XYZ file of C-alpha atoms in Angstrom:
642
model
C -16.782 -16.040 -13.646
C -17.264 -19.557 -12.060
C -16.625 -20.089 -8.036
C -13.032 -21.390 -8.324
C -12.254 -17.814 -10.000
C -14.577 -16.124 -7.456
C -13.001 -18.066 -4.722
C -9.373 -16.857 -5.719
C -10.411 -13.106 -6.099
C -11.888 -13.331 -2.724
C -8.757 -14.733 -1.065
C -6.444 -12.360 -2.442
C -8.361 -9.544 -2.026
C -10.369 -10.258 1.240
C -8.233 -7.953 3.136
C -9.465 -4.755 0.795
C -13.218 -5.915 0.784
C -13.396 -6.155 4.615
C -11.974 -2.546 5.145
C -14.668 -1.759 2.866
C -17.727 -3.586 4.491
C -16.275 -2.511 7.950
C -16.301 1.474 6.940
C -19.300 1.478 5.303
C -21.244 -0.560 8.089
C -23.603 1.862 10.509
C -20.831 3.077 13.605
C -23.960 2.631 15.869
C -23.498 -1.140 16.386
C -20.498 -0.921 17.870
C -16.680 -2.232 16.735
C -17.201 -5.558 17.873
C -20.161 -6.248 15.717
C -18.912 -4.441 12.772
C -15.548 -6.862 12.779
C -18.009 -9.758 12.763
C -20.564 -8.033 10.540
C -18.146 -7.227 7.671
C -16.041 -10.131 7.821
C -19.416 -12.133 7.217
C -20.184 -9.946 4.155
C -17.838 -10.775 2.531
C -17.566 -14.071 3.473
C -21.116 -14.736 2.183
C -20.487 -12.583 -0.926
C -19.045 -15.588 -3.152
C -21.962 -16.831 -5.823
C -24.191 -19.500 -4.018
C -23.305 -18.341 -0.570
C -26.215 -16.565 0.312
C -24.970 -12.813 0.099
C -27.862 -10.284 -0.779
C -27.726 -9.057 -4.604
C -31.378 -8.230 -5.441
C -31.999 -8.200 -9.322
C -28.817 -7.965 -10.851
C -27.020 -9.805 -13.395
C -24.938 -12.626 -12.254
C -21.398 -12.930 -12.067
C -20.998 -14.751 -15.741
C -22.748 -11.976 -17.647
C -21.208 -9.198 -15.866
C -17.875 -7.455 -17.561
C -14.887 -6.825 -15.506
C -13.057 -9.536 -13.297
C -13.550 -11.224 -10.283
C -12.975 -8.802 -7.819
C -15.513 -5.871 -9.184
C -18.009 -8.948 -8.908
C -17.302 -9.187 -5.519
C -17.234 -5.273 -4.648
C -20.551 -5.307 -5.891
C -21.740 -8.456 -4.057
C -20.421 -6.788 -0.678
C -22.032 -3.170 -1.072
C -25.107 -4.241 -1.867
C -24.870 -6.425 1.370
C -23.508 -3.809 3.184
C -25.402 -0.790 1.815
C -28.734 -3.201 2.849
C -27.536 -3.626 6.395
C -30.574 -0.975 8.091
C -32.772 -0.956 4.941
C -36.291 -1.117 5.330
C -38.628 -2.329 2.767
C -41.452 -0.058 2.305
C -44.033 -2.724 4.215
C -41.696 -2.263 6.990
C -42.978 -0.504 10.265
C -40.243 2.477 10.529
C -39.956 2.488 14.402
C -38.816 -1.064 14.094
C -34.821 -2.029 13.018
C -34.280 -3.653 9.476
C -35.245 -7.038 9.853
C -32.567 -9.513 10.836
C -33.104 -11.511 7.042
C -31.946 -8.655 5.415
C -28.452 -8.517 7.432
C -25.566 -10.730 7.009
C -24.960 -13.227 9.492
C -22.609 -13.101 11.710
C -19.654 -15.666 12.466
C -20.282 -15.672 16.448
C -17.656 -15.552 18.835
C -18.100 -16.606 22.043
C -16.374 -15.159 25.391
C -14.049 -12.765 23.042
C -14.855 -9.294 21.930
C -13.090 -8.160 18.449
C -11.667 -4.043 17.962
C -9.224 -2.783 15.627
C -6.138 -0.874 16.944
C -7.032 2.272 18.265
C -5.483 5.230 15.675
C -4.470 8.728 16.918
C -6.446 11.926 16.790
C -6.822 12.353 13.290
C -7.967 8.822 12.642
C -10.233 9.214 15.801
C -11.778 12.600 14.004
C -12.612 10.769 10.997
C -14.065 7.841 12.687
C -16.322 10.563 14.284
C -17.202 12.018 11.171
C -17.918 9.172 9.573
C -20.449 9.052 12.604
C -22.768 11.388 11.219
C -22.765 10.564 7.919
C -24.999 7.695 5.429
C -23.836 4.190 4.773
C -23.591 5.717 0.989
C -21.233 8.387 1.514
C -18.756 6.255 3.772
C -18.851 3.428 0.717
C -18.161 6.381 -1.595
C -15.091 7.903 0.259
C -13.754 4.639 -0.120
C -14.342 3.626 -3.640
C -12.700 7.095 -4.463
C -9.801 7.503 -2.198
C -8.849 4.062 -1.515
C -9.772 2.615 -4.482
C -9.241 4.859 -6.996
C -12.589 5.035 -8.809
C -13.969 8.649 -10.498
C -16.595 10.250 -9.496
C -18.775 8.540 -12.315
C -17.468 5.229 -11.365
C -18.619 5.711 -7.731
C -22.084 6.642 -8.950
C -22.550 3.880 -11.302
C -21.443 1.390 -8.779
C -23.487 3.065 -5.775
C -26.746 2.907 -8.064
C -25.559 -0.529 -9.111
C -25.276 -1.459 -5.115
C -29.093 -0.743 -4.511
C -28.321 3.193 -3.072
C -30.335 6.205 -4.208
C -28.957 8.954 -2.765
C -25.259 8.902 -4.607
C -25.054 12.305 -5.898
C -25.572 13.829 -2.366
C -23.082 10.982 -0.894
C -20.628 11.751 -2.749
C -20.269 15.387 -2.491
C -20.162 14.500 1.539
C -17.637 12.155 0.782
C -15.621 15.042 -1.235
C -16.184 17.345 2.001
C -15.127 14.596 4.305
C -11.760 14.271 2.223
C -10.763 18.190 2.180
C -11.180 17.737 6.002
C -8.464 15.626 6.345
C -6.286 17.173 3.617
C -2.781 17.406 6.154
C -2.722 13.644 6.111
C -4.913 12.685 3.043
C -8.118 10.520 3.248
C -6.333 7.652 2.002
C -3.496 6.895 4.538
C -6.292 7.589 7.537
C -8.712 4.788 5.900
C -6.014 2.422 5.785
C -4.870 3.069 8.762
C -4.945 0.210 11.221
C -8.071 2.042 13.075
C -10.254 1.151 10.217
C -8.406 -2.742 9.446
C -11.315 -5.624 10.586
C -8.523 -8.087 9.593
C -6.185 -6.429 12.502
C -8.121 -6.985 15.631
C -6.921 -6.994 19.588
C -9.523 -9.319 21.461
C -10.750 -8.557 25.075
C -12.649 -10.802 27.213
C -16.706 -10.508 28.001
C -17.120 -9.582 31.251
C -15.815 -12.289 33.643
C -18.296 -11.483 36.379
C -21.605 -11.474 34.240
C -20.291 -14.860 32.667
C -19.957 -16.616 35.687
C -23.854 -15.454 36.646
C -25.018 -16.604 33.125
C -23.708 -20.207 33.274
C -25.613 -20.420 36.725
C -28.355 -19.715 34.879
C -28.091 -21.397 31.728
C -27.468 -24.786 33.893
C -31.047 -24.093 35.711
C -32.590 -23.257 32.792
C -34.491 -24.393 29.871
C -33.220 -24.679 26.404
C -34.311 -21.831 25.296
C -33.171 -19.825 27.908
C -29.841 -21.495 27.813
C -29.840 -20.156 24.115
C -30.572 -16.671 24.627
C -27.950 -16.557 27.869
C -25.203 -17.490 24.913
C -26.394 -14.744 22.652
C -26.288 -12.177 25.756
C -22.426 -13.519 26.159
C -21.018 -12.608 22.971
C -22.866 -9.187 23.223
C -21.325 -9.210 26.666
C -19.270 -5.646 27.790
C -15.509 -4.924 27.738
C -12.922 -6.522 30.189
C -9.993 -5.448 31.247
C -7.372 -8.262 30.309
C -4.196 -7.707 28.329
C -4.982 -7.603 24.761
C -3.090 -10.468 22.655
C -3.007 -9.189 18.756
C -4.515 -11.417 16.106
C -5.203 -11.247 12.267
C -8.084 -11.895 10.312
C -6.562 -12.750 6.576
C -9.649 -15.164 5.510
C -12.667 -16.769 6.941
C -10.997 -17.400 10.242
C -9.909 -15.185 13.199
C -6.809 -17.057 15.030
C -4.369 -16.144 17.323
C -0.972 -16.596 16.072
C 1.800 -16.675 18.897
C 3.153 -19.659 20.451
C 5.997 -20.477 22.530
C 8.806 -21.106 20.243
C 8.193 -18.508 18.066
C 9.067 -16.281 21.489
C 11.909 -18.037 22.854
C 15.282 -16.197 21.770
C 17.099 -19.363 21.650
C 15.152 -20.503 18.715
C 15.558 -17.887 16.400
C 17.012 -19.080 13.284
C 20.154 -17.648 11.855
C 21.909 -17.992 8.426
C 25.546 -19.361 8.181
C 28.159 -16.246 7.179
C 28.578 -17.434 3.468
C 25.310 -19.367 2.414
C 24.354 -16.235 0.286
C 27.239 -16.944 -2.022
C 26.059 -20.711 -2.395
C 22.317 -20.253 -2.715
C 20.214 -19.214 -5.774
C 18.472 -17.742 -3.525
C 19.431 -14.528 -2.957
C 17.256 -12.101 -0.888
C 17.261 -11.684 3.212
C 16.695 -15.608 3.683
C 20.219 -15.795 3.836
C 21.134 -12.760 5.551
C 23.870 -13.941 8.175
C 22.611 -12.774 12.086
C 25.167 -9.470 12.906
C 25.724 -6.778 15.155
C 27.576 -7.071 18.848
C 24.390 -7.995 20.657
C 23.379 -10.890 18.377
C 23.907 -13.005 21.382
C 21.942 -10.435 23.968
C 19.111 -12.866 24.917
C 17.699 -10.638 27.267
C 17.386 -8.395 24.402
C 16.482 -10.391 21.775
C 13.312 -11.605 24.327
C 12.452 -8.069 24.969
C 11.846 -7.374 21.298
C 9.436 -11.086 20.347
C 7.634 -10.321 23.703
C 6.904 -7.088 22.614
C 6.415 -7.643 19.140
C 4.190 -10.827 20.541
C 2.160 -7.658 22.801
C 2.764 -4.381 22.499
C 1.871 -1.514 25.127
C -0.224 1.264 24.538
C 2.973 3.303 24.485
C 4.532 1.346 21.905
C 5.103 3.139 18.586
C 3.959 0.928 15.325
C 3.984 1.760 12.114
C 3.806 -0.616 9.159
C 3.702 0.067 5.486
C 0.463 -0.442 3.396
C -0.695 -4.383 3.047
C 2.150 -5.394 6.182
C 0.313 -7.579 8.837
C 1.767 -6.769 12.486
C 0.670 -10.113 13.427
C 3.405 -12.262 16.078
C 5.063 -14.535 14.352
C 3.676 -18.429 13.771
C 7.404 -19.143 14.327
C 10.931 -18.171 15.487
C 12.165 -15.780 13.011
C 15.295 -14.806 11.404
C 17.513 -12.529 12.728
C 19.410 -9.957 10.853
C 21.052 -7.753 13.390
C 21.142 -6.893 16.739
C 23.526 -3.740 18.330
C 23.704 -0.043 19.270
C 23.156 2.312 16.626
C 22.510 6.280 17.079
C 21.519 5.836 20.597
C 19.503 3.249 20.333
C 19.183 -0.461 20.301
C 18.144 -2.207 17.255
C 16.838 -5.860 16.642
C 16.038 -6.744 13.116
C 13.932 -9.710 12.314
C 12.853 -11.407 9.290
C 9.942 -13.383 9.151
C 8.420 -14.807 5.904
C 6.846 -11.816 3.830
C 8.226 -8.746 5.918
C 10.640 -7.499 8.330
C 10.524 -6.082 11.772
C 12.441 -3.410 12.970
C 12.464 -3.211 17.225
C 14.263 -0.474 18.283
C 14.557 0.645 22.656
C 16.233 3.781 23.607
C 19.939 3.145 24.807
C 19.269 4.449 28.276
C 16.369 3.017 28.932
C 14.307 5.905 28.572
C 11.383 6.147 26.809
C 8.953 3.839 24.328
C 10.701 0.941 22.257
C 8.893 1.084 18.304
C 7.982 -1.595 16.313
C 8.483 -0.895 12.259
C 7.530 -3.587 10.011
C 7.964 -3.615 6.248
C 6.915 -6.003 3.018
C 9.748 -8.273 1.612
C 8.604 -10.775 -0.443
C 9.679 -11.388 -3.630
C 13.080 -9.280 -2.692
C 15.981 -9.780 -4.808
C 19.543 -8.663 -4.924
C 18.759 -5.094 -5.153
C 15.220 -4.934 -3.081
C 17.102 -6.979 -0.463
C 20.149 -4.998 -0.468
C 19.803 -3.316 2.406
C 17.971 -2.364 5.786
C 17.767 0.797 7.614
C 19.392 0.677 10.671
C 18.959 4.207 12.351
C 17.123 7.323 11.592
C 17.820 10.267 12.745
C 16.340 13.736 11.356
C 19.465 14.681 9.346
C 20.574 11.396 8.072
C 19.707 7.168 8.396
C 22.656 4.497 8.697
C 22.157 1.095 6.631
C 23.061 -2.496 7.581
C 23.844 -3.573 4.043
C 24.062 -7.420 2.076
C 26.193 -9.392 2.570
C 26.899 -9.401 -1.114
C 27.456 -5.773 -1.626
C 31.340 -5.259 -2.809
C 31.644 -1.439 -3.012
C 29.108 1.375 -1.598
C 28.925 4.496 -2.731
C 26.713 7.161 -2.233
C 25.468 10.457 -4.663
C 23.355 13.205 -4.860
C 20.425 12.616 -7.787
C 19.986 16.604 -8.504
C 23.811 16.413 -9.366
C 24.728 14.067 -12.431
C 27.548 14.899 -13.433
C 29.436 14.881 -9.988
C 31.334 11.817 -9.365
C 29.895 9.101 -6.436
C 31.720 9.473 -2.683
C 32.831 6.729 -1.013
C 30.599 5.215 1.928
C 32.414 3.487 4.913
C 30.935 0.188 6.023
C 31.852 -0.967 9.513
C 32.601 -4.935 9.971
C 29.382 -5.567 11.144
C 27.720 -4.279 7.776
C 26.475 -0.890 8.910
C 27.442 2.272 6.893
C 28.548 5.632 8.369
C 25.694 7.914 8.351
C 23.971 8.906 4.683
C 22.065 12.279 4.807
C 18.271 11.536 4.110
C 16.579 13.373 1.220
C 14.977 17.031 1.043
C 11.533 17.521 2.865
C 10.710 20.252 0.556
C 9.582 20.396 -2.559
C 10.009 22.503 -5.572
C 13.204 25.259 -4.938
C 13.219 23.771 -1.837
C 14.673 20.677 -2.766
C 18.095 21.622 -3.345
C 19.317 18.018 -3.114
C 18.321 14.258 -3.286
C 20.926 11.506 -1.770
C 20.622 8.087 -2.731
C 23.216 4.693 -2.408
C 25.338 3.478 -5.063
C 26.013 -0.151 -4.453
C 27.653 -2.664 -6.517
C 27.068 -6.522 -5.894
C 29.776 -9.171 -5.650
C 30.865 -10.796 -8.452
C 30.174 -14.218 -6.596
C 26.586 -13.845 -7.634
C 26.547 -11.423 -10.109
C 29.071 -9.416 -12.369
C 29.592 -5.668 -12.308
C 25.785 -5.490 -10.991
C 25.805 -1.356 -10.198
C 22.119 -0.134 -8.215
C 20.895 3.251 -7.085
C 18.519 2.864 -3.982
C 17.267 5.883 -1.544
C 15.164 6.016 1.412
C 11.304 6.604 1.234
C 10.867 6.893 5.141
C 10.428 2.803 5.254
C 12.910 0.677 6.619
C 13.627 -1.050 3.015
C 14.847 1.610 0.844
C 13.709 1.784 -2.835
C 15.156 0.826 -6.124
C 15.376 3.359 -9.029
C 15.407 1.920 -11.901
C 14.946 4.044 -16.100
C 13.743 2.709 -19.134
C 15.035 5.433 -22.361
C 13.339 6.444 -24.960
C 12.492 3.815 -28.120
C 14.532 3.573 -31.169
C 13.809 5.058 -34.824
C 14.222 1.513 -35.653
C 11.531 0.638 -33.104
C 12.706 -2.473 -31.533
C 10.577 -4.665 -28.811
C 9.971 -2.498 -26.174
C 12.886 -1.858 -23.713
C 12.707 -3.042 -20.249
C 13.644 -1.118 -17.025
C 17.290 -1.088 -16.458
C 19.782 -0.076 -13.529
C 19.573 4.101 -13.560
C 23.592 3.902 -12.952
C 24.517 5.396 -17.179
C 24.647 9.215 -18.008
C 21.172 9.258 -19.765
C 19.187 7.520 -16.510
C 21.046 10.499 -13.750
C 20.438 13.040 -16.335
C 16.668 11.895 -16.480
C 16.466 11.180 -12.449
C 18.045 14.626 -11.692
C 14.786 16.188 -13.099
C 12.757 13.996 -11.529
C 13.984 12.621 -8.530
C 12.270 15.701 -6.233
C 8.808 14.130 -7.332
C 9.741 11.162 -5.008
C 9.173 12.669 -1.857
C 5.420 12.605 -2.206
C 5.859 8.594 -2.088
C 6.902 8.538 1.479
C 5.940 5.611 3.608
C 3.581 3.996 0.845
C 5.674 0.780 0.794
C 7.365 1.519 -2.018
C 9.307 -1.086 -3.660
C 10.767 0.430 -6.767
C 10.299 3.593 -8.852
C 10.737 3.345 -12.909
C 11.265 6.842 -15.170
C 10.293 5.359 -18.532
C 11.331 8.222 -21.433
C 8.254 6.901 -23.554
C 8.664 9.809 -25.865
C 10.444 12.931 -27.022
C 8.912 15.295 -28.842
C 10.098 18.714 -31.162
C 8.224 21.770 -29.592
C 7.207 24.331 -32.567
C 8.347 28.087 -32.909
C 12.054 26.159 -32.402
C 11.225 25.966 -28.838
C 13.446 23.054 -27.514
C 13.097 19.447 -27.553
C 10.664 17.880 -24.521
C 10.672 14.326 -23.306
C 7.320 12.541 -21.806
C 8.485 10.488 -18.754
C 6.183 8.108 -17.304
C 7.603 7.689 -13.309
C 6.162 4.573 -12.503
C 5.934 3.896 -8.694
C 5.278 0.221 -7.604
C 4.671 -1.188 -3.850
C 5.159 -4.344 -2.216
C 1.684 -4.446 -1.681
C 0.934 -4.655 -5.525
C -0.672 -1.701 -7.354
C 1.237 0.995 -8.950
C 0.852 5.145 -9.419
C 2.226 6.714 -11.896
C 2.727 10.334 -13.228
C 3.250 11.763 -16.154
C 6.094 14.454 -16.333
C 6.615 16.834 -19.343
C 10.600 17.942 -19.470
C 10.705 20.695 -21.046
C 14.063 22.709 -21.410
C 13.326 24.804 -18.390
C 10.562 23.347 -16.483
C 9.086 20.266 -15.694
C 5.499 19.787 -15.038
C 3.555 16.556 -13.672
C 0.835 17.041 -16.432
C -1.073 13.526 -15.718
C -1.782 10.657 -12.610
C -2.960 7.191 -11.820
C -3.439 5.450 -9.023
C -3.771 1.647 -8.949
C -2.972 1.359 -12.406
C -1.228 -1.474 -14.826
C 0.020 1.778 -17.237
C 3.785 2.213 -17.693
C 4.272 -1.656 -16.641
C 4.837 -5.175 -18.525
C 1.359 -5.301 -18.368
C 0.571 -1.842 -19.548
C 3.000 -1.058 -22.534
C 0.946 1.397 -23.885
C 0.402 5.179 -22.738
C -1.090 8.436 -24.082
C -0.557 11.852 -22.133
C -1.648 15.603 -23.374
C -0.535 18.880 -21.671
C -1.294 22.947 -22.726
C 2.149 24.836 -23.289
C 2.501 28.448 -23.684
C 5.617 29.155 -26.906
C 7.754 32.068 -26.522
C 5.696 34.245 -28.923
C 2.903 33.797 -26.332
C 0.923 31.347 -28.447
C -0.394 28.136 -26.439
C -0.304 25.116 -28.190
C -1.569 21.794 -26.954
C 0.712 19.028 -26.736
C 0.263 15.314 -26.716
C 2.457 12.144 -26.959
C 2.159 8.613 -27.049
C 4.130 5.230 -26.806
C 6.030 3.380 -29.165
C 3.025 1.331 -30.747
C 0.995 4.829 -31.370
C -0.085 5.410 -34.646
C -2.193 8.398 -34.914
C -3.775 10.865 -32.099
C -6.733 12.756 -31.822
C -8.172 15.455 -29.880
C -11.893 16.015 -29.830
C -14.451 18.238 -27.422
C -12.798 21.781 -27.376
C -10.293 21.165 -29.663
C -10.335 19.231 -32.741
C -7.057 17.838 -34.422
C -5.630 15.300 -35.767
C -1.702 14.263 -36.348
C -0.214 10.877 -37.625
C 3.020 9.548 -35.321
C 3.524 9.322 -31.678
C 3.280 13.220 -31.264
C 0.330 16.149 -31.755
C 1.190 19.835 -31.172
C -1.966 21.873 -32.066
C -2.494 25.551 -32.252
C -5.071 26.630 -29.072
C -6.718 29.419 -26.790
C -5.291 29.112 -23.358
C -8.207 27.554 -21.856
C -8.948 24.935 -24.318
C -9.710 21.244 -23.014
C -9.402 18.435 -25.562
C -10.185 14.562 -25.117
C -7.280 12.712 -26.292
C -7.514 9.187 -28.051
C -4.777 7.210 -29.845
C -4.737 4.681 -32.122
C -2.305 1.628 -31.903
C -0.625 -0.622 -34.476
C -3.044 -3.408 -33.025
C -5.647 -2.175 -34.106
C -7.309 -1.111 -30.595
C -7.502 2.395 -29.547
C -5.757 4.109 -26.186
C -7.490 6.795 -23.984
C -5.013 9.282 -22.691
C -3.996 9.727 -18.468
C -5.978 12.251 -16.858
């Protein structure tokens, strides 16, 4: 890997590495100094820049890509921040060559948002724990690794103790199991690149430049080290974003005057190519509410304490660098609603129609949205149903119920400013709870795009997701299929068994969710035919999850899972599942099924079998655990999902 590559991996994953460095840094020096403190870690991590790898390979002779390099660079760093060597007296701190420098700032003191109580418990938790088990929650839970993974990159880091670590970081997780480890840590209480700022103390500041003018140089020196270690003030907190090697504060003037906001003419969507919320004309009946529209950039530009903000994984909450775009602005469901469009995401300000109570700030991914990830906005939410301001290149909207396929679509009434009647939100429950699953049928105009039919339902976010289905390959075996629009008979059929699965996606930024029928397969004793569905979920953010679902005729089972994964994409055409199922003569059998390009299977460890073709089903005790390989046409060999 030379710099240019290590450079770009840094860039585009700076954000992940700096959560990192920040959660794994001790909590005893303070938020202030662990913003500066893992910001510089990772800033120094790039080859040649200084960062602290003791005896390791380097980057060149190292598998993997750019960003493991990098990981590794960083935890070592990190993971070295209060080591002693052994020559080192132990009632004295690590010494300062051993730390990562720190960008200074002078006059300003750096804290992420403050989180609720669960966050808060966490943070505390974290507390009392080692540098090595905080590093090791996070390489699990937020970045996917297994257990073995964490251990091998722990050891690789310089730590010694990653056995214990990570069974503390295991304990630390089934703490928090309501909410899940992983939405807490990325949470914006533990985002370094999300920071308020707060003055030093005024007071003390004013007494130290007295001093520093009567004083010699090397007192003036250590009066500007005391400043920027200088206590909290009390001044209003302006929001800024760390997204590289700078801090910066991003609002100005014209990006909070109302009058400046831009606005698309009514029909440049149908003469653009284009076509995503860019060209989104402004509607609603208070698009020319000024008063309004300065409420919402002032407090988008410096929220209160009492201000509700949420924002899907990877969405900066940052003021705009610029006047935005607006969308819509009117009365909806007893509230007041300003949507706003600014570059890569959307902001949602909503203020109680009485003036009563907290306004809330929602803000959502949207680049890269097309004419069906741009089709349409949530509006209002209430707890029964959620009204939509829709494109203004939707023709016809429809809306149906997933878990019934065979029932025709029902009509939904759009008013002229583009917002639908209300469309009840999907089940909460899961299992024989979820007894239904609404999503929107919408059909684009044929000024952009002929007879273009979508299905789209809402994940909790304000963008609501695209389903999309890929069937099952050929016995003619063509080039793979790719994902189409889940509108036909065979893509409800497939949803309806599937589509209660989607409700442990909510608010994950979800862009668009893919069931890809990858095989079917003849159960023996004349027990039915089963299909292997690969539901492939991916974000705005980038990574995917998937899940592997066996449909049998009665049941279906999620039998496999992978987070952060290329598998059941373009980029990962290839996938190998297994799963134990129990005949009707009591016998269990172990299944297994593969992609189009699988040749043979094999099971080894507690069962041993082999089968030519895409499909195994092998005679077992009920406990038996098998390790599943494939081999492919190519040549190369495929590992099953876990």
């Amino acid at each position: 890997m030379d710099l240019e590559q290590a450079e770009a991996a840094l860039v585009e994953h700076y954000p992940r590495l700096v959560r990192l460095a920040y959660i794994t840094l001790p909590p005893s020096l303070g938020r202030h100094r662990r913003v500066l403190a893992a910001h510089a870690a990772v800033q120094r991590a790039l080859p040649g820049q200084g960062a602290l790898v003791p005896a390791q390979r380097t980057p060149d002779d190292r598998p993997g890509g750019g960003y493991a390099v990098l990981r590794l660079r960083v935890l070592t760093a990190v993971l070295a921040y209060d080591r002693r060597p052994a020559w080192w007296p132990g009632a004295l701190p690590a010494p300062r060559a051993l730390r990562p420098g720190l960008p200074y700032v002078h006059g300003l003191r750096l804290f992420p948002r403050s989180g609720g109580a669960d966050e808060l418990a966490l943070e505390q938790a974290l507390s009392g724990t080692t540098a090595t088990a905080r590093a090791a929650l996070v390489l699990h839970r937020v970045e996917g690794l297994e257990d073995a993974a964490v251990r091998a990159l722990l050891a690789e880091a310089g730590a010694t103790d990653t056995g214990p670590a990570l069974r503390t970081a295991h304990r630390l997780a089934r703490t928090v199991a309501d909410r899940g480890a992983e939405g807490l840590l990325a949470s914006d209480e533990f985002d370094p690149c999300l920071v308020h700022t707060r003055p030093t103390d005024l007071l003390r500041r004013r007494q130290r430049t007295r001093l520093v003018w009567g004083a010699l140089a090397v007192t003036a020196v250590l009066a500007a080290v005391l400043v920027t270690a200088g206590g909290d003030g009390s001044a209003p907190a302006p929001v800024v974003e760390a997204t590289g090697p700078a801090v910066r504060t991003t609002v100005g003037a014209k990006a909070l005057n109302p009058s400046l906001l831009e606005r698309a003419p009514a029909q440049e969507w149908a003469d653009t190519s284009r076509v995503d919320y860019s060209v989104w004309p402004a509607r609603g009946s208070r698009t020319g509410d000024k008063a309004l529209l300065g409420r919402a950039l002032r407090v988008w530009a410096n929220p209160a304490r009492t201000v509700r903000i949420t924002a899907t994984p990877g969405t900066g909450t940052v003021p705009p660098e610029k006047p935005p775009r607006l969308l819509y602005a009117g009365e909806s469901d007893g509230s007041v609603v300003v949507l706003l469009h600014e570059g890569l995401r959307v902001v949602r300000y909503a203020e109680p129609a009485d003036g009563k109570g907290a306004p809330t700030l929602d803000f959502v991914r949207t680049d890269d949205a097309d004419v069906t990830t741009g089709a349409a906005l949530v509006v209002s939410r209430t707890a029964e149903a959620a009204r939509y301001l829709l494109a203004p290149w939707i023709a016809e909207s429809t809306t149906r119920d997933l878990l019934r396929p065979n029932a025709p679509a029902k009509e939904l009434k759009v008013g002229d400013d583009g917002v639908t009647d209300p469309v009840d939100r999907p089940s909460a429950a899961s299992g024989a709870g979820c007894t239904s699953w609404p999503a929107l049928q919408l059909r684009s105009s044929t000024r952009i795009v002929e007879k273009h039919a979508f299905l789209l339902t809402d994940l909790g976010d304000v963008n609501p997701v695209h389903l999309t289905y890929t069937p099952p390959p050929s016995t003619t075996a063509p080039p793979a299929r790719q994902p189409r629009e889940a509108t036909g008979g065979p893509a409800l059929l497939n949803w309806a068994r599937t589509a209660c699965s989607l409700g442990e996606m909510r608010g994950q930024g979800v862009r668009s969710v893919n069931n890809w029928e990858y095989a079917q397969q003849q159960l023996p004793e004349n027990g039915g035919r089963a299909s292997w569905v690969c539901t492939r979920a991916d974000t705005w953010q980038g990574p995917g999850n998937v899940s592997i679902q066996l449909q049998l005729p009665g049941s279906a089972p999620v039998v496999a899972r992978a987070r952060n994964t290329a598998a059941c994409s373009r980029f990962g055409q290839h996938v190998l599942a297994g799963a134990s199922w129990k005949a009707g003569s009591g016998q269990w059998y172990l299944l297994a099924a593969g992609s189009r390009l699988v040749r043979s299977i094999e099971a080894t460890g507690g069962v041993r079998a082999k089968a030519n073709g895409t499909t195994m089903a092998v005679r077992t005790g009920k406990e038996a655990h098998a390790d599943l390989r494939a081999k492919l046409a190519t040549g190369d060999t495929l590992a099953a999902l876990n």
